Amino acid sequence: MAEESSSAAAEIGQQKYYGHKLKEMSRRAFEDLENFWSEIAENLVWFKKWDKVLEWDPPFARWFVGGVLNASYNALDANIKKGLKNKVAYFWEGEEGKTRTLTYYQLWKEVNKFANVLKKLGVKKGDRISIYLPMIPELPIAMLAAARIGALHSVVFSGFSAEALANRINDAEAKILITADGLYRRGKVIPLKKNADEALKLTKSVEKVIVVKRVGLEDTPMTEGRDYWWDDLMKDAEPYCPPEPMEATDPLFILYTSGTTGKPKGVVHSTGGYLVWVWATLKWAFDLKPDDIWWCTADIGWITGHSYIVYGPLLHGVTQIMYDGAPDYPAPDRWWEIVEKYGVTALYTAPTAIRMHMKFGEQWAKKHDLSTLRILGTVGEPINPEAWKWYYEIIGNDRCPIIDTWWQTETGGFMISPAAGIDLVPLKPGSATFPLPGIAVDVVNEDGEPVKPYERGYLVVLAPWPGMLMTLWRDPERYKEVYWSKFQPNSKLKFPIQPPAVYYTGDYAMKDEEGYLWLMGRADDVIKVAGHRIGTAEVESAFVSHPAVAEAAVIGKPDPVKGETIVAFIILKSGYSPSEELRKELRTWIRKVIGPVATPEAIFFVSSLPKTRSGKIMRRLLKAIVSGKQLGDITTLEDASSIEEAKRAVESLRKSMGEGKS
Ligand code: WTA
């Protein structure tokens, strides 16, 4: 079966293998940059055309300089003018069974009214608005309303804790917080507003709080003069709000993401470049058609939802599914039921979700008619060939190409991906294939020089692209340091010309002899848990903020479903001794400090950690121990007994849990 499918997979590409068009477009993107991007940008509505496509002052790029536009106008008004007024923008479905349908016109009305609500509360162009909502229509409405008046949204995933929310509000100095009374997760109600209130105790900038009634919780705490119900404010809101003319180089939003230090980075995206990029990439990769039903299963709290549930698909005027709930609630076929119910044609999800469905078994998908699907996509982590094949055979019924899109919060949109909308190359399960037009990448060694085929190296980007982050919020130095300082330009890097600056992705990759790119996971201390990006340093600093913890080392352990899970090695302060209670307490602590997304799978108590002589924790060794791999080079290790101890700790937990389980 597996063999059959891989030859079938190769065939899909072979039948259509032209490759030339993609190469030709890629060549033009660099050789004729001004015209190439101008033609693409013409697909958006500009209040004023740009004077210059790109000003590149490495590492700061300004795209479509002088151009003026508005994101919400492009996502809504422009579609209504094109005749899509009554087309469905979102079919929304809640976990509990509630449904809502919003046409482009209805969405436009809500966004206009809410933009006026924000204005009335004193929000001005350039102000920041934090949004902490579950996957309900009010989330895109709030984002688009902010964009309409030129305020920056900073969406914080609803699975983050009060403290994590507070840190993000404080860094952005948000004036307004938009949240909900609660949310549903696997049938349970989680009181979100209570979390938000905890966060507000730690912040000073928020003046007003707007609360959506999602579940109708009776005892939702509301602070007089500060907190308002969404519906009350919307009742008297004016129906039309003129879109604020924004410079292409004005920021559209901030989105916090994890890096290698404890402090999340505020990635800032531009208005013009970002919108052009999400428009182009969605067209190139998925070849969206007017009658497609697009379903991206991500949460809008992450970049995938920003780019491919909000901006990209709305710019294209397509109809989408938005689902607020767990994939397996009330039963493991919930997703497949939705695909059948709405006739989804394009499904975009994460490898971790595919592996979870694999585990439930194909009978759940087989219960439903999935024949409307024509194209499938994945994002967030490397997809293993087994999951790729299962997705291809069971969900796609051997008919649908799999668009494995590699990209990052920082890149704004897809970077390396098969391009069904240009020229579909033969697919190889597990490879994201080639860069999209305008993207120049290479794989380099520690010295920044290209490696040979099949050698693992670091993935770097060699030229600016429209969707690239502008900077980190109020921290241009950190922007330079994190992304542009690891590798220096050198004469061995010359595609398309020797680049003046080299962008470090933080990912390992490899090329095969045909130049296909294989992404191989993070090369830094960032881990991907069920596709969610978490910094080990963030979790470590959360651990050491607990009174019992002296030192912590956190690593990602390979997991067959989640990709990676969080494992921690903890040294307790004197006066504390290891116990099951303390382990439980620390788990709860992490959920409180960061949020349920960062719940550790295992916590090991040790008395020392493997360190280099200069005192750096050798996480690589701990990782090898928990995954049962060879330790590799240990010459820099200071104290070998720490390794034995870590091994014993892992072994004893394994025994107590039963070998099979972990
Ligand atoms: C990983 C998500 C392999 C990668 C859009 C990257 C992938 C990080 C893929 C960014 C893929 C994303 N294959 N790895 N198709 N897509 N990644 O910022 O390690 O949440 O650096 O953005 O996810 O995660 P982020």
XYZ file of C-alpha atoms and ligand atoms in Angstrom:
687
model
C 0.000 0.000 0.000
C 2.715 2.415 1.020
C 4.776 1.574 -2.046
C 1.854 2.030 -4.335
C 1.146 5.432 -2.902
C 4.646 6.789 -3.191
C 4.741 5.920 -6.857
C 1.325 7.517 -7.194
C 2.690 10.580 -5.452
C 5.589 10.798 -7.821
C 3.178 10.429 -10.700
C 1.032 13.384 -9.740
C 4.050 15.495 -10.155
C 5.410 13.702 -13.175
C 2.269 14.113 -15.197
C 2.459 17.790 -14.568
C 6.154 18.242 -14.282
C 7.097 21.347 -16.117
C 9.279 23.046 -13.489
C 10.262 25.611 -16.090
C 7.566 28.109 -15.273
C 8.594 28.134 -11.632
C 12.230 28.579 -12.579
C 11.367 31.322 -15.014
C 9.312 33.200 -12.422
C 12.052 32.825 -9.843
C 14.596 34.220 -12.282
C 12.380 37.184 -13.137
C 11.694 37.957 -9.488
C 15.369 38.858 -9.082
C 16.320 40.116 -12.504
C 13.293 42.300 -13.014
C 12.351 42.954 -9.400
C 10.506 46.245 -9.958
C 8.168 44.872 -12.652
C 7.791 41.431 -11.160
C 6.486 42.706 -7.834
C 4.571 45.613 -9.341
C 2.506 43.223 -11.437
C 1.698 41.154 -8.369
C 0.972 44.131 -6.133
C -1.509 45.429 -8.742
C -3.863 42.717 -7.526
C -4.495 44.702 -4.353
C -6.320 48.018 -4.225
C -3.982 50.926 -3.520
C -5.190 54.408 -2.598
C -1.863 55.568 -3.977
C 0.664 53.529 -5.963
C 4.158 52.982 -4.595
C 7.130 54.967 -5.887
C 9.653 52.221 -5.404
C 9.197 48.480 -4.934
C 12.115 47.954 -2.571
C 14.491 49.983 -0.476
C 17.028 47.559 0.958
C 19.203 48.916 3.668
C 20.375 45.597 5.132
C 18.941 44.207 7.280
C 16.017 46.623 7.028
C 13.783 46.356 3.984
C 11.018 48.748 2.992
C 8.621 47.317 0.409
C 6.334 49.342 -1.857
C 7.670 52.610 -0.536
C 5.246 55.499 -1.003
C 2.281 53.175 -1.573
C -0.881 53.784 0.440
C -3.540 51.159 1.180
C -5.685 49.675 3.917
C -5.785 46.000 4.885
C -9.444 45.868 5.881
C -10.441 47.714 2.699
C -8.617 45.102 0.661
C -10.061 42.200 2.629
C -13.656 43.454 2.564
C -14.639 46.571 0.577
C -12.626 45.512 -2.456
C -14.433 42.156 -2.570
C -17.830 43.747 -2.167
C -17.000 46.062 -5.073
C -16.035 43.006 -7.116
C -19.524 41.557 -6.652
C -18.821 39.221 -3.763
C -21.143 41.025 -1.382
C -23.282 38.000 -0.629
C -20.585 35.387 -0.831
C -19.898 33.563 2.417
C -16.653 34.676 4.017
C -16.789 32.364 7.030
C -18.806 29.301 7.858
C -18.182 29.184 11.558
C -18.767 26.132 13.690
C -18.379 25.912 17.458
C -17.406 22.788 19.292
C -20.761 22.713 21.052
C -22.587 22.600 17.717
C -23.500 26.242 17.283
C -22.999 27.614 13.768
C -22.788 31.079 12.217
C -22.444 32.226 8.652
C -20.963 35.590 7.728
C -21.059 36.899 4.190
C -18.506 39.442 3.019
C -21.163 42.115 3.485
C -22.020 40.979 7.010
C -18.356 40.815 7.929
C -17.818 44.283 6.463
C -20.705 45.644 8.569
C -19.376 44.136 11.772
C -15.863 45.376 11.096
C -17.054 48.901 10.363
C -19.127 49.037 13.517
C -16.369 47.649 15.658
C -13.863 50.052 14.147
C -16.174 52.847 15.286
C -16.390 51.282 18.743
C -12.614 51.345 18.987
C -12.469 54.935 17.786
C -15.049 55.962 20.336
C -12.950 54.386 23.062
C -10.114 56.642 21.982
C -8.046 54.285 19.840
C -5.870 56.118 17.330
C -3.684 55.171 14.412
C -0.533 53.477 15.700
C -2.088 52.396 19.035
C -1.819 48.741 20.035
C -4.746 46.456 20.785
C -4.282 43.098 22.480
C -6.699 40.378 21.507
C -7.144 37.266 23.644
C -10.011 35.355 22.093
C -10.959 31.831 21.109
C -11.643 31.017 17.444
C -14.838 33.014 17.088
C -15.771 35.470 14.310
C -15.147 38.374 16.689
C -11.433 37.551 16.434
C -11.025 38.398 12.720
C -13.575 41.187 13.166
C -11.450 42.784 15.891
C -8.261 42.384 13.859
C -9.774 43.886 10.733
C -11.363 46.721 12.719
C -7.977 47.565 14.199
C -6.457 47.480 10.727
C -9.267 49.674 9.426
C -8.311 52.511 11.754
C -4.569 51.907 11.554
C -4.170 50.445 15.041
C -1.841 47.449 15.461
C -3.302 44.219 16.715
C -1.354 41.902 18.933
C -3.209 38.609 19.132
C -2.296 36.364 22.040
C -3.220 32.675 21.691
C -6.036 31.830 24.129
C -4.009 28.846 25.393
C -1.464 31.214 26.924
C -1.630 32.003 30.623
C -2.430 35.275 32.353
C 1.255 35.959 32.893
C 2.157 35.319 29.290
C -0.670 37.632 28.243
C 0.488 40.307 30.680
C 4.053 40.201 29.333
C 2.797 40.687 25.807
C 0.425 43.495 26.775
C 3.233 45.243 28.620
C 5.751 44.931 25.840
C 3.307 46.314 23.279
C 1.825 48.829 25.747
C -1.634 47.935 24.551
C -4.418 50.368 25.293
C -7.307 47.972 24.770
C -7.779 44.293 25.559
C -10.418 42.269 23.765
C -11.358 38.963 25.339
C -14.306 36.620 25.982
C -16.122 35.381 29.049
C -14.943 31.855 28.382
C -14.191 29.206 25.827
C -15.075 25.578 25.195
C -12.445 22.889 25.084
C -13.467 19.252 24.796
C -16.803 20.023 26.354
C -15.344 21.919 29.302
C -15.727 25.654 29.832
C -12.577 27.650 30.511
C -13.203 31.069 32.065
C -11.038 33.273 29.876
C -12.073 36.614 31.355
C -10.848 35.487 34.767
C -7.445 34.841 33.196
C -7.540 38.213 31.517
C -8.302 39.855 34.868
C -5.257 38.173 36.379
C -3.180 39.558 33.537
C -4.622 43.028 33.987
C -3.377 43.086 37.576
C 0.123 42.946 36.110
C -0.328 45.639 33.489
C -0.789 49.381 33.447
C -1.395 50.356 29.854
C -4.849 48.840 29.288
C -7.609 51.428 29.614
C -10.615 49.501 28.362
C -11.551 45.848 28.149
C -14.101 44.527 25.667
C -15.659 41.178 26.487
C -17.406 38.891 24.015
C -20.105 36.652 25.444
C -18.983 33.316 24.035
C -20.393 30.877 26.563
C -22.682 33.043 28.687
C -20.892 32.500 31.978
C -23.045 33.898 34.766
C -20.289 34.984 37.100
C -18.030 36.816 34.670
C -16.303 39.552 36.651
C -16.741 42.995 35.050
C -14.997 46.105 36.345
C -17.169 49.182 36.213
C -15.816 51.888 33.927
C -13.180 49.606 32.428
C -14.954 46.516 31.118
C -17.690 46.519 28.485
C -19.671 43.784 26.796
C -18.976 43.621 23.073
C -22.702 43.506 22.224
C -23.521 46.580 24.296
C -20.882 48.634 22.515
C -21.936 47.368 19.091
C -25.612 48.223 19.632
C -25.161 51.950 19.110
C -22.100 51.908 16.877
C -22.156 53.943 13.663
C -22.420 51.707 10.581
C -19.579 53.054 8.462
C -15.974 53.810 9.280
C -13.753 55.142 6.490
C -10.577 53.067 6.119
C -7.463 54.839 7.319
C -4.971 55.388 4.480
C -1.849 53.535 5.600
C 1.637 53.693 4.201
C 2.776 50.342 2.831
C 5.613 50.552 5.344
C 3.340 51.223 8.331
C 3.169 48.231 10.656
C 0.002 46.140 10.381
C 0.447 44.021 13.485
C 2.721 42.621 16.143
C 2.778 38.909 16.862
C 4.868 37.552 19.710
C 6.834 34.408 19.101
C 9.354 32.341 21.010
C 13.065 32.544 20.542
C 16.125 31.351 22.356
C 15.814 33.669 25.339
C 13.097 33.806 27.969
C 11.552 36.944 26.497
C 9.211 36.469 23.517
C 9.962 38.512 20.423
C 7.450 41.001 19.051
C 7.557 40.298 15.334
C 6.349 43.371 13.421
C 4.794 42.967 9.973
C 4.258 45.719 7.445
C 1.008 46.601 5.702
C 1.970 46.580 2.017
C 4.682 43.950 1.773
C 2.909 41.540 4.097
C -0.417 41.762 2.247
C 1.204 41.337 -1.150
C 3.104 38.343 0.177
C 0.134 36.517 1.715
C -1.908 37.213 -1.423
C 0.797 35.863 -3.726
C 1.839 32.856 -1.666
C -1.701 31.564 -1.214
C -2.268 31.793 -4.948
C 1.046 30.220 -5.862
C 0.985 27.364 -3.400
C -2.702 26.382 -3.399
C -4.009 27.848 -6.637
C -7.190 29.008 -4.893
C -10.272 29.180 -7.116
C -13.427 31.264 -6.590
C -15.518 28.264 -5.576
C -12.993 26.759 -3.205
C -13.924 26.116 0.397
C -10.702 26.751 2.253
C -10.120 25.334 5.700
C -7.003 26.189 7.620
C -7.247 24.431 10.971
C -4.707 26.610 12.781
C -5.614 28.960 15.595
C -5.556 32.639 14.650
C -3.374 33.144 17.728
C -0.451 31.935 15.608
C 0.937 33.352 12.371
C -0.704 30.617 10.279
C -4.107 31.927 11.272
C -3.148 35.564 10.704
C -1.900 34.911 7.197
C -4.135 32.080 6.049
C -7.413 32.459 7.949
C -7.592 36.217 8.058
C -5.602 38.192 5.516
C -4.672 35.815 2.672
C -8.011 34.105 2.076
C -10.044 37.283 2.571
C -7.878 39.142 0.058
C -8.774 36.394 -2.396
C -12.470 36.589 -1.542
C -12.751 32.890 -0.822
C -15.155 31.075 1.479
C -13.640 29.583 4.589
C -14.377 27.286 7.462
C -13.578 28.506 10.924
C -13.839 25.898 13.663
C -13.656 26.651 17.360
C -12.986 23.391 19.095
C -10.979 20.235 19.466
C -10.439 17.984 16.423
C -11.743 14.932 18.251
C -14.768 16.312 20.038
C -17.316 14.864 20.505
C -15.762 12.084 18.374
C -12.580 11.607 16.345
C -14.453 12.239 13.086
C -15.414 15.829 13.911
C -13.094 17.255 11.256
C -14.203 14.816 8.588
C -17.812 15.558 9.399
C -17.055 19.256 8.795
C -15.270 18.539 5.505
C -18.301 16.592 4.314
C -20.877 19.047 5.631
C -19.415 22.078 3.873
C -17.721 20.377 0.935
C -14.256 21.573 1.890
C -11.967 21.606 -1.151
C -8.653 22.691 0.367
C -7.510 21.576 3.792
C -4.435 23.065 5.445
C -3.272 21.580 8.733
C -0.272 20.455 10.784
C 1.608 17.139 10.792
C 0.793 16.688 14.472
C -2.932 16.733 13.680
C -2.441 14.256 10.861
C -0.561 11.913 13.181
C -3.292 12.234 15.784
C -5.917 11.240 13.223
C -3.696 8.381 12.087
C -3.690 7.132 15.630
C -7.487 7.279 15.879
C -7.588 5.144 12.759
C -8.761 5.565 9.198
C -12.251 4.278 9.963
C -13.179 7.751 11.210
C -12.305 9.428 7.935
C -13.855 6.573 5.946
C -17.234 7.289 7.542
C -17.407 10.498 5.514
C -17.480 11.616 1.933
C -14.235 13.548 1.484
C -14.413 13.581 -2.308
C -14.707 17.382 -2.479
C -11.093 17.761 -1.371
C -8.764 18.691 -4.216
C -5.642 19.888 -2.428
C -4.083 19.336 1.006
C -1.472 21.270 2.913
C 0.715 21.052 5.982
C 2.751 23.440 8.086
C 4.496 23.858 11.388
C 7.062 21.074 11.559
C 8.670 18.513 9.315
C 6.163 15.945 8.093
C 7.357 12.369 8.337
C 6.816 10.280 5.203
C 4.380 7.920 7.009
C 2.095 10.795 7.960
C 2.467 12.287 4.471
C 1.381 9.011 2.903
C -1.528 8.556 5.253
C -2.731 12.079 4.516
C -2.278 11.461 0.814
C -4.047 8.085 0.718
C -6.672 8.232 3.410
C -7.685 11.871 3.358
C -6.792 12.753 -0.206
C -7.802 9.375 -1.648
C -4.609 9.361 -3.749
C -5.859 12.362 -5.711
C -4.764 15.491 -3.873
C -1.290 16.977 -3.983
C 0.214 17.693 -0.584
C 1.511 21.193 -0.239
C 4.146 21.068 2.493
C 4.753 24.732 3.280
C 7.862 25.775 5.167
C 7.759 29.221 6.712
C 7.895 31.112 10.029
C 6.173 33.836 12.006
C 8.969 36.077 10.800
C 8.541 35.291 7.105
C 4.860 36.315 7.046
C 3.931 33.648 4.520
C 5.076 30.488 2.739
C 8.724 30.450 1.645
C 9.463 26.912 0.510
C 6.519 24.999 -0.855
C 5.217 23.138 -3.871
C 3.491 25.671 -6.100
C 0.266 24.183 -7.460
C -0.670 27.623 -8.762
C 2.479 27.925 -10.869
C 3.936 24.593 -11.674
C 3.629 21.505 -9.538
C 6.916 19.637 -9.377
C 6.933 15.903 -8.546
C 6.320 15.612 -4.837
C 8.542 13.708 -2.456
C 6.950 12.792 0.882
C 8.726 14.840 3.541
C 10.239 17.498 1.292
C 8.830 21.020 1.006
C 10.397 21.013 -2.496
C 11.637 24.411 -3.725
C 11.523 28.062 -2.726
C 8.682 30.169 -4.104
C 9.514 32.932 -6.591
C 11.448 35.780 -5.030
C 12.907 33.539 -2.344
C 16.602 32.730 -2.405
C 17.725 30.175 0.155
C 20.737 28.010 0.750
C 21.964 25.439 3.235
C 25.256 26.360 4.880
C 27.777 25.049 7.387
C 29.009 26.771 10.556
C 31.165 29.051 8.403
C 28.242 30.138 6.295
C 29.391 28.230 3.248
C 27.060 26.046 1.173
C 27.130 22.358 2.012
C 27.001 19.432 -0.421
C 23.812 17.519 -1.256
C 22.628 15.322 1.627
C 24.778 17.186 4.134
C 22.829 18.753 6.926
C 23.332 22.463 7.418
C 21.562 25.641 8.437
C 18.841 27.073 6.243
C 19.509 30.703 5.342
C 17.651 33.239 3.220
C 19.763 35.367 0.912
C 17.494 38.119 -0.316
C 14.734 40.271 1.174
C 11.118 39.295 0.370
C 7.893 41.289 0.726
C 6.510 39.312 3.673
C 9.612 39.598 5.841
C 9.314 41.035 9.310
C 10.190 44.730 9.520
C 11.879 44.479 12.886
C 11.210 43.325 16.445
C 8.900 45.643 18.336
C 10.973 48.494 19.705
C 14.100 46.364 19.527
C 15.904 46.783 16.183
C 19.176 45.679 17.803
C 17.740 42.340 18.781
C 16.301 42.005 15.269
C 19.773 42.441 13.806
C 21.363 40.127 16.280
C 18.865 37.267 16.191
C 18.371 37.026 12.441
C 21.240 38.724 10.673
C 24.401 38.194 12.673
C 25.029 34.440 12.761
C 26.349 34.324 9.207
C 28.328 36.931 7.339
C 28.077 37.346 3.586
C 30.892 35.486 1.826
C 31.998 34.844 -1.704
C 30.714 31.268 -1.674
C 27.145 32.504 -1.337
C 26.171 33.923 -4.644
C 22.579 33.220 -5.411
C 21.278 35.428 -7.008
C 24.226 37.733 -6.353
C 26.481 37.736 -3.337
C 24.040 38.887 -0.648
C 24.846 41.881 1.536
C 23.249 40.162 4.537
C 22.234 36.632 5.466
C 19.005 35.779 7.302
C 19.345 32.918 9.746
C 16.177 30.841 10.013
C 17.180 28.748 13.019
C 16.336 25.589 11.051
C 18.375 22.628 9.900
C 17.904 21.570 6.313
C 19.409 19.484 3.563
C 19.230 19.446 -0.207
C 19.076 16.260 -2.238
C 20.815 15.769 -5.567
C 17.880 17.341 -7.411
C 17.958 20.394 -5.181
C 14.788 19.510 -3.229
C 14.845 20.954 0.250
C 14.269 18.769 3.278
C 13.563 20.662 6.485
C 14.986 18.931 9.519
C 13.759 20.800 12.571
C 15.135 23.601 14.684
C 18.842 24.093 15.127
C 18.380 26.381 18.133
C 16.670 26.105 21.490
C 13.199 26.437 20.068
C 10.922 23.412 20.127
C 7.712 22.564 18.362
C 5.087 20.937 20.530
C 2.105 19.890 18.438
C 3.205 22.541 15.967
C 3.277 25.265 18.631
C 6.494 27.196 18.889
C 7.971 27.300 22.387
C 11.367 28.453 23.576
C 13.136 26.126 26.002
C 14.564 29.210 27.727
C 11.044 30.495 28.355
C 10.062 27.255 30.068
C 13.319 27.179 32.030
C 12.803 30.682 33.328
C 9.247 29.734 34.292
C 10.627 26.767 36.264
C 13.215 28.786 38.145
C 10.583 31.331 39.129
C 9.160 28.579 41.377
C 10.529 28.768 44.936
C 11.648 25.128 44.974
C 13.683 25.224 41.782
C 17.377 26.084 41.690
C 18.135 25.193 38.093
C 16.277 23.824 35.093
C 17.171 22.398 31.709
C 14.353 21.948 29.231
C 14.522 19.980 26.024
C 12.221 18.679 23.317
C 11.777 14.934 23.265
C 10.728 13.371 19.959
C 7.104 12.270 20.119
C 5.273 10.128 17.583
C 2.174 12.342 17.582
C 3.140 15.793 18.823
C 6.480 15.959 17.054
C 8.108 16.981 20.284
C 7.099 17.152 23.930
C 8.611 19.147 26.754
C 10.900 17.365 29.177
C 12.578 19.094 32.101
C 15.560 18.247 34.296
C 15.295 20.063 37.592
C 17.725 20.737 40.407
C 15.846 21.560 43.588
C 16.941 24.140 46.118
C 18.196 22.780 49.403
C 15.355 22.114 51.776
C 13.188 20.644 49.001
C 13.121 17.011 48.120
C 11.768 15.266 45.035
C 8.235 13.952 45.313
C 5.274 13.158 43.130
C 3.414 16.113 44.694
C 6.164 18.521 43.790
C 6.238 17.171 40.269
C 2.510 17.812 39.976
C 2.884 21.238 41.476
C 5.582 22.164 38.975
C 3.427 21.029 36.086
C 0.609 23.221 37.336
C 3.087 26.040 37.803
C 4.195 25.921 34.177
C 0.588 25.916 33.024
C 0.023 28.971 35.146
C 3.131 30.866 34.090
C 3.115 30.080 30.363
C -0.113 28.245 29.664
C -1.393 24.765 28.891
C 0.594 24.772 25.613
C 3.797 24.404 27.601
C 2.737 21.595 29.965
C 5.807 19.380 30.466
C 5.377 15.711 29.680
C 8.048 14.611 32.120
C 9.965 16.239 34.952
C 13.160 14.629 36.224
C 14.754 15.620 39.515
C 18.555 15.520 39.424
C 21.369 16.902 41.554
C 23.535 18.103 38.685
C 23.210 18.921 35.008
C 25.671 18.114 32.230
C 27.591 21.295 31.575
C 30.592 22.425 29.628
C 33.597 23.681 31.554
C 32.401 27.191 30.908
C 29.105 26.344 32.579
C 26.776 26.014 29.590
C 24.131 23.335 29.933
C 24.623 20.635 27.300
C 21.004 20.132 26.340
C 22.110 18.038 23.392
C 23.222 15.304 25.802
C 19.984 15.356 27.753
C 18.123 15.117 24.502
C 20.148 12.087 23.485
C 19.417 10.452 26.830
C 15.648 10.900 26.709
C 15.494 9.741 23.117
C 17.778 6.766 23.817
C 20.363 7.909 21.270
C 24.176 7.931 21.194
C 25.660 10.783 23.183
C 28.166 11.859 20.554
C 31.082 14.080 21.467
C 31.385 14.576 25.232
C 34.900 15.977 25.426
C 33.689 19.355 26.659
C 31.618 17.785 29.425
C 32.765 18.852 32.843
C 31.253 16.210 35.084
C 30.371 12.818 33.640
C 28.409 11.742 36.710
C 25.592 14.109 35.722
C 25.061 11.967 32.643
C 24.749 8.782 34.670
C 22.314 10.465 36.977
C 20.175 11.776 34.135
C 20.139 8.300 32.593
C 19.036 6.747 35.889
C 16.298 9.354 36.332
C 14.933 8.719 32.846
C 15.151 4.966 33.339
C 13.304 4.961 36.636
C 10.492 7.131 35.325
C 10.200 4.917 32.274
C 9.846 1.886 34.505
C 7.293 3.496 36.731
C 5.200 4.562 33.730
C 5.517 1.290 31.886
C 7.909 1.194 28.965
C 5.277 1.406 26.223
C 3.769 4.644 27.364
C 6.537 7.097 26.797
C 8.948 24.882 11.604
C 4.821 28.476 11.583
C 9.368 21.733 8.531
C 10.348 25.412 11.377
C 4.361 28.865 10.177
C 10.169 26.911 11.482
C 8.472 23.613 9.500
C 9.128 27.013 12.555
C 7.517 23.717 8.465
C 8.351 28.290 12.522
C 7.536 22.713 7.436
C 7.238 25.363 9.832
N 8.485 21.753 7.515
N 9.382 22.638 9.522
N 6.666 22.704 6.432
N 6.775 24.818 8.700
N 8.241 24.644 10.337
O 6.959 30.694 13.685
O 11.171 24.917 12.408
O 5.257 29.011 14.534
O 11.335 27.594 11.819
O 5.592 29.486 12.097
O 8.281 25.890 12.333
O 7.314 28.259 13.439
P 6.253 29.416 13.522
